[in-house]
Amino acid sequence: MQYFLSATLNELLLVLDSESNSEIIAGGTDLVIIMEESGKRPEKLIDITNIKELIGIKEEKFGISIGAVTTIAKLAANNSLPCCLRSGAASIGSPQIRNVGTIGGNICNASPSGDTLTPLICLNADLLLQSTKGERLISTEQFFLGPKKTVLKKNEVLSEIRIGNRYLSGSSGFRMIGQRNGQVISQVNLAVWLKRSAESGLIEEIRIAAGSVAPTPIRIIEAEEMLCGTNPGAKLIFQAARSVQACITPINDVRSTAEYRQDVIIGLFSDIMSQILKEPQSC
Amino acid sequence: MRNQELVQVGKSALKVDGRELVTGKAKFSGDFNFPDLLHGYACRSKIAAGYIKDIDISQALKVPGIVDVVLPKDILGGNIVGILPPYDQPVLADKEIRYAGESFCLVVGTSVRAAKAGARVVIATIEPIPPILTIDEALAKDARKIHAAGNITVSKKLIKGDCAKAFAESDVILEDTFETSNQEHAYLETEVVCAVPYGDGRITVHASCQSPFHIRGHIAANLNVPVANVKVVQAYTGGSFGGKDDTATEIGSLAAVAAVRQGKPVMISNEREESIVGSTLRHASRIHYRIAAKKDGTITGKEIKILLDGGAYAAESPFVAMKALIHSAGPYKIDNIKVESTALYTNKTYCGAFRGFGVPQVTFASESMMDELAKKLKMDPLELRRKNALKPGDLNATSQVFQESVGLIETIDKVIDLNRSYTLPSKKQDRYLYGTGFASMYQGISNGAEGIDVVGASVQVMQDGSALVGIGLTELGQGSRTVFAQIAAEVLGISLDKISVKQVDTDTVHDSGPTVASRSTTVGGMAVYKAAGEVKRSLLKMAALMFKTEENNIILKDNFAQLVFDENAKIPLNDVCVAAYWTGFPLMNLSFSKAPEAKYDQDTTQGNIYIAYNYGTHMMSVRIDKLTGEVKVLKHLAVHDAGKVVNPKAFEGQVEGASLTGFGLAHLEKIQYREGVIINPNLADYAVPTIKDRIPSETISIETYNPTGPYGVKGIGEPPVSGAAASFANAVAKATGIRFKKLPITRQVILEAINRKK
Amino acid sequence: MLIEFICNGKEISVDVLAEMRALDLIRNELLLTGTKCGCSKGECGSCTILVDGIPECSCLLLAPKLQGKVITTIEGLEGADGELHPIQQAFLEEGAVQCGFCTPGMILSTKALLKKNPAPTVTEIEEGLSGNICRCTGYTKIIKAVQFAALKLKGSEI
Ligand SMILES: Cc1cc2nc3c(=O)[nH]c(=O)nc-3n(C[C@H](O)[C@H](O)[C@H](O)COP(=O)(O)OP(=O)(O)OC[C@H]3O[C@@H](n4cnc5c(N)ncnc54)[C@H](O)[C@@H]3O)c2cc1C
Ligand code: FES
Ligand code: FES
């Protein structure tokens, strides 16, 4: 196996284009385990962590741009990011994992339980995919095809994650649960973003996304519709929680029963809603 | 020893081997490095049961770096391992696969990576057979026999009094069935051995292990060489908790066979997954419990049936079944008891010793029943326990009587007292449920029914006034080296910094049996006490000559020999040592401590078994989130009578660690199978408690004087596991109003039960 | 490939295979065996090292990634005169060490934590050490050791 430390985005795109059996490595927290377990190595491993253009969180006209190689720890600590994304990042693994793992890796690894995925979906984030042939912007919601499967092509790199101003201005929350408290992989995770009308206080727009309850993270449109245009009280929130529960199709696996996923999502949803509505500044 | 003023014993001495550990210098087995070191990697079965038709190693031998593949036929002295009869386990599976993860050959290569690559291309043709995976399947009338003798490993009985009569005459009878799951040791260091032919005609094995003498015996047998040709040196061992007995023996033998074949050092270092699937677990169990009582709360009878799922091989099942048998009725004075304890074979990873050794399982059942009985009789649960608690002079379950050092009532009273000053948050906040649970337990100290209990220890005093202690019991993190140093220091009047305790090297210390059963401090400590006492005699004799006085006028203290009546008249101990040496008084001694032999009836298990019991009562208060099932432990008291406490800080450390393991057993940890294959063999999906899952344990010791241990000590390594697990179960039951009959009681189980109750 | 980095203050220049993990390089080539391996999957923290002062799992780190970095292993903490680092001393004195296998990783995570946050709360300590599993101690004494170390180190250079 050859190790190639890419210095610029251009150089990276050229290599991706010319090498068929190559693989991108960012933090490596997913990839190294996969390589060690399978014993298989690509011919060329392309390290993208030295590409300055891909690192960091910047304010742009359209909102915020997050370089794909920004570490999870940096996300968790950045106060200009919406609450749900920061909390999602903070709930990943351990300090050691967050210091190395990147948001691009979390997205491209496409685990149904990835903890930044539901926040990005509810923030309606766009992903910028680049190759020598050009670039395309695709919404996070459209990016995932199944566990470990995405629309990313072999010669493409995810370079940037974009969150629009509209979605920076509302309030949001994230909650996950696992088997234990520390270093825990989500049995279920849930993110909500909403915007309330300045005058009426009614919910103008709301986006809800759930993870680890289907082959990919999913949006729960039915519950969104139920809450849109309302100023929900406990009863309506509970009804919406029920509809979240009804929309998911979880399975039994090593981490959880389907029944628990169905049951617990009600509590997670209520928690997020009461946090957003009662103490929007608490995050 | 009683009422003696103590200098070292009872103090929180720093760990004598701590410096090496905090600097990273301590050498664990995997830290050995030799220029020609080879690595062994086992091929393991992916299915739970099958007949081995063919093992094709030809491709593996072509992989670069592969030097050898060890097959069952290469184990010249016989392909048998297992530290106890019936010796039913092969080192490498030969004809039949009995569990998923069982190894059938060892690939040896110049690096771990090469060995693994080789293992990947070994082609095993295994004809699958339907696996037997549950207790019921194993017991079924026409069940396939996993071993020739059938599916029952061992079955023991305990009979005291007349149970039928007691039940017939009782006011209330309660009956229920409880289950527990397999628990993994999850010591941070996996099993690692390194076998080295040092060119001295012998084989040396550096091992992360618990009982080096077991390993030595097995290696000699497997290699077909005299035991004297084998040397086992315990390296620093990264935790064991019972788990590095059987497995270390298995891989120790394999590494030795491979090393002898190649004439080069061979290391086997289990990966985490191997350490979970291919090494012992805590027995899963199903316990049927019947209890008879009078209206006033007097328990008159208990009838208990214990079924232990021991997995594919016997390993330590016979002992675990025995321990569960003896402890299942709990620390109570009950006149009529009938217990049957049976261990079974199934096609799953084999089970063995794990901190608590069968006691946590039966304590969970027993203490759950105590609470149910209290509820039925409308009695306070602690009062019910107190009423039936064993006192000095009472006959316990095996009709053994202890006239002293039975501090159970004191532990209950302490909890009653402390609970009075603790109030749970009010239940008004409707998101949460609150509850407090209690559990009393006891645990026998010493090998007891498991065989002769002898420890040999040597103490050698040098001419510079320092001392070296040698003993065959292993330091596994529990702090036994420090305790032995403290005892030697106490006897000899030498300061702790001048005492060194050897690591166990089977060449230079006496066979002391296994490091199990919380026996290190008692039986081991007694041997050190005696050996140090003998050397002290020489020193006193010499000092008496130097002072020209009688021996009993002299004490040894602070590295001096001094006159009892004039503390200014003193001679440095090193001068006494030099003089003793030149006078010809012996400065070294090897002494033995032998626990009184267990004497009991084989059919009824009535008689004297252990040299002492540790007694304890735990209290745990929990807060349960009704919407998620999350549990927060608000308070945990662990009150134990462990005799005299040699080192309070180390004592607390044992209680805190064992309690969290008990909490893990009760709440977090569950080995999961699919068709007999473990599907969570890692530290993420198998939920070992992290620092965010810790519980706020408070350790309280009720010191009694135990006449069978040096300075009155007993032991503490294992007992808190049972107390914490059982009190957790009772706390959750109290909070939710639901009796959970199966461990672990996870968030998921709790929430599902709450929702179903609604 | 040739990589160069600084380990415990020493310049290292070494030829490695691209697929070698930092953990194997440190243990097998540099012979610094204080860095332990408990899982190879980032789940236990016993392989923790500091890379430019930040705790990382060396089992998930490919050796080429060390190029140009400054790393610290447990062997780099002791003073030249053999004096223990205050964190090591605190772990010893508080009884936070039992088998000691988790200890090197725990101590390095503590060092990084206290550098970022010299007076952490219990919750912050728990967060900071949540990547390090200990099966022996029950963690209570580890928390005490971190608090004690914080006290000892107050104001001084970590
Ligand atoms: C112990 C442990 C605990 C964990 N806990 C969690 C958790 O709680 N929640 C969670 O969500 N995840 C968790 N993870 C998973 C992992 O840490 C994250 O998914 C992390 O964000 C991956 O980032 P990385 O940079 O390390 O990815 P890498 O391993 O470098 O890459 C992952 C995959 O993405 C590809 N890739 C990476 N970056 C790009 C890019 N910019 N463009 C195109 N392809 C790219 C790689 O080729 C590779 O296939 C855990 C992992 C471990 C080891
Ligand atoms: S060995 Fe790296 S985290 Fe366990
Ligand atoms: S001291 Fe043994 S794992 Fe922490």
mmCIF file of C-alpha atoms in Angstrom, chain A residues 43-253:
data_model
loop_
_atom_site.group_PDB
_atom_site.id
_atom_site.type_symbol
_atom_site.label_atom_id
_atom_site.label_comp_id
_atom_site.label_asym_id
_atom_site.label_seq_id
_atom_site.Cartn_x
_atom_site.Cartn_y
_atom_site.Cartn_z
ATOM 1 C CA GLU A 43 -3.240 0.281 -3.441
ATOM 2 C CA LYS A 44 -3.149 3.906 -2.508
ATOM 3 C CA LEU A 45 -4.324 5.615 0.623
ATOM 4 C CA ILE A 46 -4.846 9.326 0.191
ATOM 5 C CA ASP A 47 -4.564 11.333 3.363
ATOM 6 C CA ILE A 48 -6.580 14.542 3.105
ATOM 7 C CA THR A 49 -5.885 15.985 6.534
ATOM 8 C CA ASN A 50 -3.183 18.323 5.252
ATOM 9 C CA ILE A 51 -5.415 20.061 2.732
ATOM 10 C CA LYS A 52 -5.908 23.453 4.325
ATOM 11 C CA GLU A 53 -8.860 24.331 2.054
ATOM 12 C CA LEU A 54 -10.842 21.506 3.579
ATOM 13 C CA ILE A 55 -10.332 22.442 7.216
ATOM 14 C CA GLY A 56 -12.188 24.922 9.365
ATOM 15 C CA ILE A 57 -15.499 26.621 9.922
ATOM 16 C CA LYS A 58 -16.085 29.832 7.997
ATOM 17 C CA GLU A 59 -18.860 32.384 7.818
ATOM 18 C CA GLU A 60 -20.004 33.013 4.277
ATOM 19 C CA LYS A 61 -22.708 35.077 2.655
ATOM 20 C CA PHE A 62 -25.018 32.108 2.430
ATOM 21 C CA GLY A 63 -24.402 31.025 6.003
ATOM 22 C CA ILE A 64 -21.695 28.766 7.363
ATOM 23 C CA SER A 65 -19.271 26.557 5.518
ATOM 24 C CA ILE A 66 -17.665 23.629 7.305
ATOM 25 C CA GLY A 67 -14.627 22.040 5.702
ATOM 26 C CA ALA A 68 -15.064 18.279 5.471
ATOM 27 C CA VAL A 69 -11.802 17.652 7.289
ATOM 28 C CA THR A 70 -12.801 19.657 10.344
ATOM 29 C CA THR A 71 -12.560 17.464 13.417
ATOM 30 C CA ILE A 72 -15.577 16.525 15.455
ATOM 31 C CA ALA A 73 -13.959 18.133 18.509
ATOM 32 C CA LYS A 74 -13.743 21.464 16.661
ATOM 33 C CA LEU A 75 -17.425 21.248 15.756
ATOM 34 C CA ALA A 76 -18.439 20.484 19.306
ATOM 35 C CA ALA A 77 -16.539 23.523 20.560
ATOM 36 C CA ASN A 78 -17.698 26.043 17.976
ATOM 37 C CA ASN A 79 -20.379 28.354 19.321
ATOM 38 C CA SER A 80 -21.363 29.758 15.956
ATOM 39 C CA LEU A 81 -22.850 26.395 15.014
ATOM 40 C CA PRO A 82 -26.451 25.468 15.797
ATOM 41 C CA CYS A 83 -27.083 23.626 19.033
ATOM 42 C CA CYS A 84 -28.124 20.332 17.447
ATOM 43 C CA LEU A 85 -24.923 19.999 15.455
ATOM 44 C CA ARG A 86 -22.718 20.867 18.413
ATOM 45 C CA SER A 87 -24.528 18.407 20.684
ATOM 46 C CA GLY A 88 -24.475 15.722 18.029
ATOM 47 C CA ALA A 89 -20.739 16.171 17.630
ATOM 48 C CA ALA A 90 -20.173 16.231 21.385
ATOM 49 C CA SER A 91 -21.966 12.929 21.780
ATOM 50 C CA ILE A 92 -19.633 11.063 19.443
ATOM 51 C CA GLY A 93 -17.342 8.490 21.049
ATOM 52 C CA SER A 94 -14.718 9.900 23.361
ATOM 53 C CA PRO A 95 -12.282 12.814 23.375
ATOM 54 C CA GLN A 96 -9.729 10.632 21.611
ATOM 55 C CA ILE A 97 -12.182 9.857 18.794
ATOM 56 C CA ARG A 98 -13.489 13.404 18.478
ATOM 57 C CA ASN A 99 -9.967 14.812 18.318
ATOM 58 C CA VAL A 100 -9.247 12.780 15.207
ATOM 59 C CA GLY A 101 -12.541 11.910 13.542
ATOM 60 C CA THR A 102 -13.873 14.376 10.999
ATOM 61 C CA ILE A 103 -17.315 15.472 9.958
ATOM 62 C CA GLY A 104 -16.605 14.400 6.381
ATOM 63 C CA GLY A 105 -15.683 10.948 7.631
ATOM 64 C CA ASN A 106 -18.824 10.743 9.726
ATOM 65 C CA ILE A 107 -20.934 11.643 6.690
ATOM 66 C CA CYS A 108 -19.140 9.457 4.138
ATOM 67 C CA ASN A 109 -19.056 6.491 6.493
ATOM 68 C CA ALA A 110 -22.865 6.671 6.297
ATOM 69 C CA SER A 111 -23.644 4.696 9.402
ATOM 70 C CA PRO A 112 -27.379 4.834 10.186
ATOM 71 C CA SER A 113 -26.402 5.883 13.703
ATOM 72 C CA GLY A 114 -23.920 8.633 12.765
ATOM 73 C CA ASP A 115 -24.450 11.425 15.243
ATOM 74 C CA THR A 116 -23.884 14.429 12.976
ATOM 75 C CA LEU A 117 -26.169 13.126 10.261
ATOM 76 C CA THR A 118 -29.538 13.869 11.807
ATOM 77 C CA PRO A 119 -28.446 17.389 12.819
ATOM 78 C CA LEU A 120 -27.261 18.073 9.274
ATOM 79 C CA ILE A 121 -30.505 16.807 7.795
ATOM 80 C CA CYS A 122 -32.661 18.904 10.057
ATOM 81 C CA LEU A 123 -30.488 21.941 9.307
ATOM 82 C CA ASN A 124 -31.085 21.252 5.630
ATOM 83 C CA ALA A 125 -27.334 21.262 5.056
ATOM 84 C CA ASP A 126 -25.916 20.884 1.566
ATOM 85 C CA LEU A 127 -22.885 18.810 0.737
ATOM 86 C CA LEU A 128 -20.404 19.949 -1.854
ATOM 87 C CA LEU A 129 -18.965 17.047 -3.827
ATOM 88 C CA GLN A 130 -16.025 17.766 -6.088
ATOM 89 C CA SER A 131 -14.106 15.938 -8.779
ATOM 90 C CA THR A 132 -11.970 16.916 -11.770
ATOM 91 C CA LYS A 133 -15.182 16.868 -13.782
ATOM 92 C CA GLY A 134 -16.695 19.628 -11.676
ATOM 93 C CA GLU A 135 -18.741 19.957 -8.548
ATOM 94 C CA ARG A 136 -22.276 19.270 -7.393
ATOM 95 C CA LEU A 137 -24.221 20.426 -4.395
ATOM 96 C CA ILE A 138 -26.538 17.836 -2.909
ATOM 97 C CA SER A 139 -28.743 18.044 0.135
ATOM 98 C CA THR A 140 -27.737 15.829 3.044
ATOM 99 C CA GLU A 141 -31.117 14.192 2.907
ATOM 100 C CA GLN A 142 -30.418 12.899 -0.613
ATOM 101 C CA PHE A 143 -26.880 11.783 0.114
ATOM 102 C CA PHE A 144 -27.511 8.474 1.879
ATOM 103 C CA LEU A 145 -28.624 5.348 0.057
ATOM 104 C CA GLY A 146 -28.276 2.742 2.789
ATOM 105 C CA PRO A 147 -25.920 1.632 5.543
ATOM 106 C CA LYS A 148 -22.426 2.551 4.305
ATOM 107 C CA LYS A 149 -23.894 3.510 0.921
ATOM 108 C CA THR A 150 -23.968 7.042 -0.489
ATOM 109 C CA VAL A 151 -24.210 8.831 -3.807
ATOM 110 C CA LEU A 152 -20.507 9.725 -3.634
ATOM 111 C CA LYS A 153 -18.640 8.557 -6.725
ATOM 112 C CA LYS A 154 -15.232 6.899 -6.635
ATOM 113 C CA ASN A 155 -13.498 9.991 -8.022
ATOM 114 C CA GLU A 156 -15.339 12.473 -5.832
ATOM 115 C CA VAL A 157 -14.503 14.048 -2.540
ATOM 116 C CA LEU A 158 -16.836 15.652 -0.068
ATOM 117 C CA SER A 159 -15.194 19.003 0.371
ATOM 118 C CA GLU A 160 -17.604 21.187 2.244
ATOM 119 C CA ILE A 161 -20.798 21.211 4.253
ATOM 120 C CA ARG A 162 -23.008 24.281 3.927
ATOM 121 C CA ILE A 163 -25.660 25.481 6.299
ATOM 122 C CA GLY A 164 -27.834 28.334 5.073
ATOM 123 C CA ASN A 165 -28.563 31.497 7.056
ATOM 124 C CA ARG A 166 -32.184 30.546 7.506
ATOM 125 C CA TYR A 167 -31.191 27.442 9.403
ATOM 126 C CA LEU A 168 -28.656 29.260 11.529
ATOM 127 C CA SER A 169 -31.324 31.584 12.782
ATOM 128 C CA GLY A 170 -33.852 29.163 14.269
ATOM 129 C CA SER A 171 -33.389 27.011 17.333
ATOM 130 C CA SER A 172 -32.484 23.369 17.459
ATOM 131 C CA GLY A 173 -31.726 20.437 19.699
ATOM 132 C CA PHE A 174 -30.322 16.943 19.626
ATOM 133 C CA ARG A 175 -30.688 13.950 21.879
ATOM 134 C CA MET A 176 -29.386 10.422 21.673
ATOM 135 C CA ILE A 177 -29.450 7.359 23.811
ATOM 136 C CA GLY A 178 -27.306 4.258 23.982
ATOM 137 C CA GLN A 179 -26.686 1.283 26.212
ATOM 138 C CA ARG A 180 -24.565 3.238 28.678
ATOM 139 C CA ASN A 181 -23.565 6.841 29.400
ATOM 140 C CA GLY A 182 -19.958 7.005 28.277
ATOM 141 C CA GLN A 183 -18.502 6.423 24.827
ATOM 142 C CA VAL A 184 -21.755 5.285 23.478
ATOM 143 C CA ILE A 185 -23.135 4.477 20.079
ATOM 144 C CA SER A 186 -26.692 5.660 19.449
ATOM 145 C CA GLN A 187 -29.527 3.217 19.806
ATOM 146 C CA VAL A 188 -31.590 6.128 18.581
ATOM 147 C CA ASN A 189 -30.682 9.718 17.875
ATOM 148 C CA LEU A 190 -32.963 12.568 17.040
ATOM 149 C CA ALA A 191 -32.510 16.164 15.933
ATOM 150 C CA VAL A 192 -35.019 18.961 15.587
ATOM 151 C CA TRP A 193 -34.680 22.400 14.093
ATOM 152 C CA LEU A 194 -37.474 24.947 14.091
ATOM 153 C CA LYS A 195 -38.146 28.586 13.457
ATOM 154 C CA ARG A 196 -40.872 30.553 15.118
ATOM 155 C CA SER A 197 -42.528 33.604 13.719
ATOM 156 C CA ALA A 198 -41.255 36.735 15.415
ATOM 157 C CA GLU A 199 -44.736 38.194 15.739
ATOM 158 C CA SER A 200 -47.042 35.287 16.443
ATOM 159 C CA GLY A 201 -44.597 32.909 18.099
ATOM 160 C CA LEU A 202 -46.082 30.113 15.984
ATOM 161 C CA ILE A 203 -43.781 27.558 14.447
ATOM 162 C CA GLU A 204 -43.073 28.732 10.932
ATOM 163 C CA GLU A 205 -40.980 25.822 9.827
ATOM 164 C CA ILE A 206 -39.777 22.691 11.554
ATOM 165 C CA ARG A 207 -37.509 19.830 10.481
ATOM 166 C CA ILE A 208 -37.156 16.581 12.386
ATOM 167 C CA ALA A 209 -34.640 13.842 11.634
ATOM 168 C CA ALA A 210 -34.144 10.465 13.307
ATOM 169 C CA GLY A 211 -31.159 8.118 13.192
ATOM 170 C CA SER A 212 -30.648 4.420 13.802
ATOM 171 C CA VAL A 213 -34.299 3.723 13.121
ATOM 172 C CA ALA A 214 -34.063 2.932 9.407
ATOM 173 C CA PRO A 215 -31.280 2.014 6.926
ATOM 174 C CA THR A 216 -30.441 5.716 6.615
ATOM 175 C CA PRO A 217 -31.177 8.707 8.810
ATOM 176 C CA ILE A 218 -34.680 9.874 7.912
ATOM 177 C CA ARG A 219 -36.896 12.925 8.085
ATOM 178 C CA ILE A 220 -40.199 12.693 9.885
ATOM 179 C CA ILE A 221 -42.393 14.850 7.704
ATOM 180 C CA GLU A 222 -45.692 13.827 9.249
ATOM 181 C CA ALA A 223 -44.725 15.177 12.663
ATOM 182 C CA GLU A 224 -43.307 18.299 11.070
ATOM 183 C CA GLU A 225 -46.645 18.966 9.394
ATOM 184 C CA MET A 226 -48.493 18.402 12.621
ATOM 185 C CA LEU A 227 -46.453 21.041 14.424
ATOM 186 C CA CYS A 228 -46.071 23.616 11.685
ATOM 187 C CA GLY A 229 -48.180 26.697 12.279
ATOM 188 C CA THR A 230 -48.798 25.884 15.926
ATOM 189 C CA ASN A 231 -47.554 26.946 19.290
ATOM 190 C CA PRO A 232 -47.526 23.458 20.682
ATOM 191 C CA GLY A 233 -48.403 22.579 24.240
ATOM 192 C CA ALA A 234 -47.627 19.334 25.996
ATOM 193 C CA LYS A 235 -50.526 17.542 24.400
ATOM 194 C CA LEU A 236 -49.645 18.384 20.826
ATOM 195 C CA ILE A 237 -45.996 17.597 21.454
ATOM 196 C CA PHE A 238 -47.036 14.210 22.703
ATOM 197 C CA GLN A 239 -49.172 13.649 19.622
ATOM 198 C CA ALA A 240 -46.272 14.647 17.443
ATOM 199 C CA ALA A 241 -44.037 12.272 19.383
ATOM 200 C CA ARG A 242 -46.519 9.518 18.653
ATOM 201 C CA SER A 243 -46.354 10.327 15.001
ATOM 202 C CA VAL A 244 -42.555 10.229 15.102
ATOM 203 C CA GLN A 245 -42.926 6.814 16.661
ATOM 204 C CA ALA A 246 -45.320 5.717 13.956
ATOM 205 C CA CYS A 247 -43.032 6.867 11.147
ATOM 206 C CA ILE A 248 -39.949 4.916 12.103
ATOM 207 C CA THR A 249 -39.279 1.331 11.110
ATOM 208 C CA PRO A 250 -36.528 0.192 13.437
ATOM 209 C CA ILE A 251 -35.112 -3.301 13.632
ATOM 210 C CA ASN A 252 -33.788 -5.498 16.420
ATOM 211 C CA ASP A 253 -30.037 -5.512 16.428
#
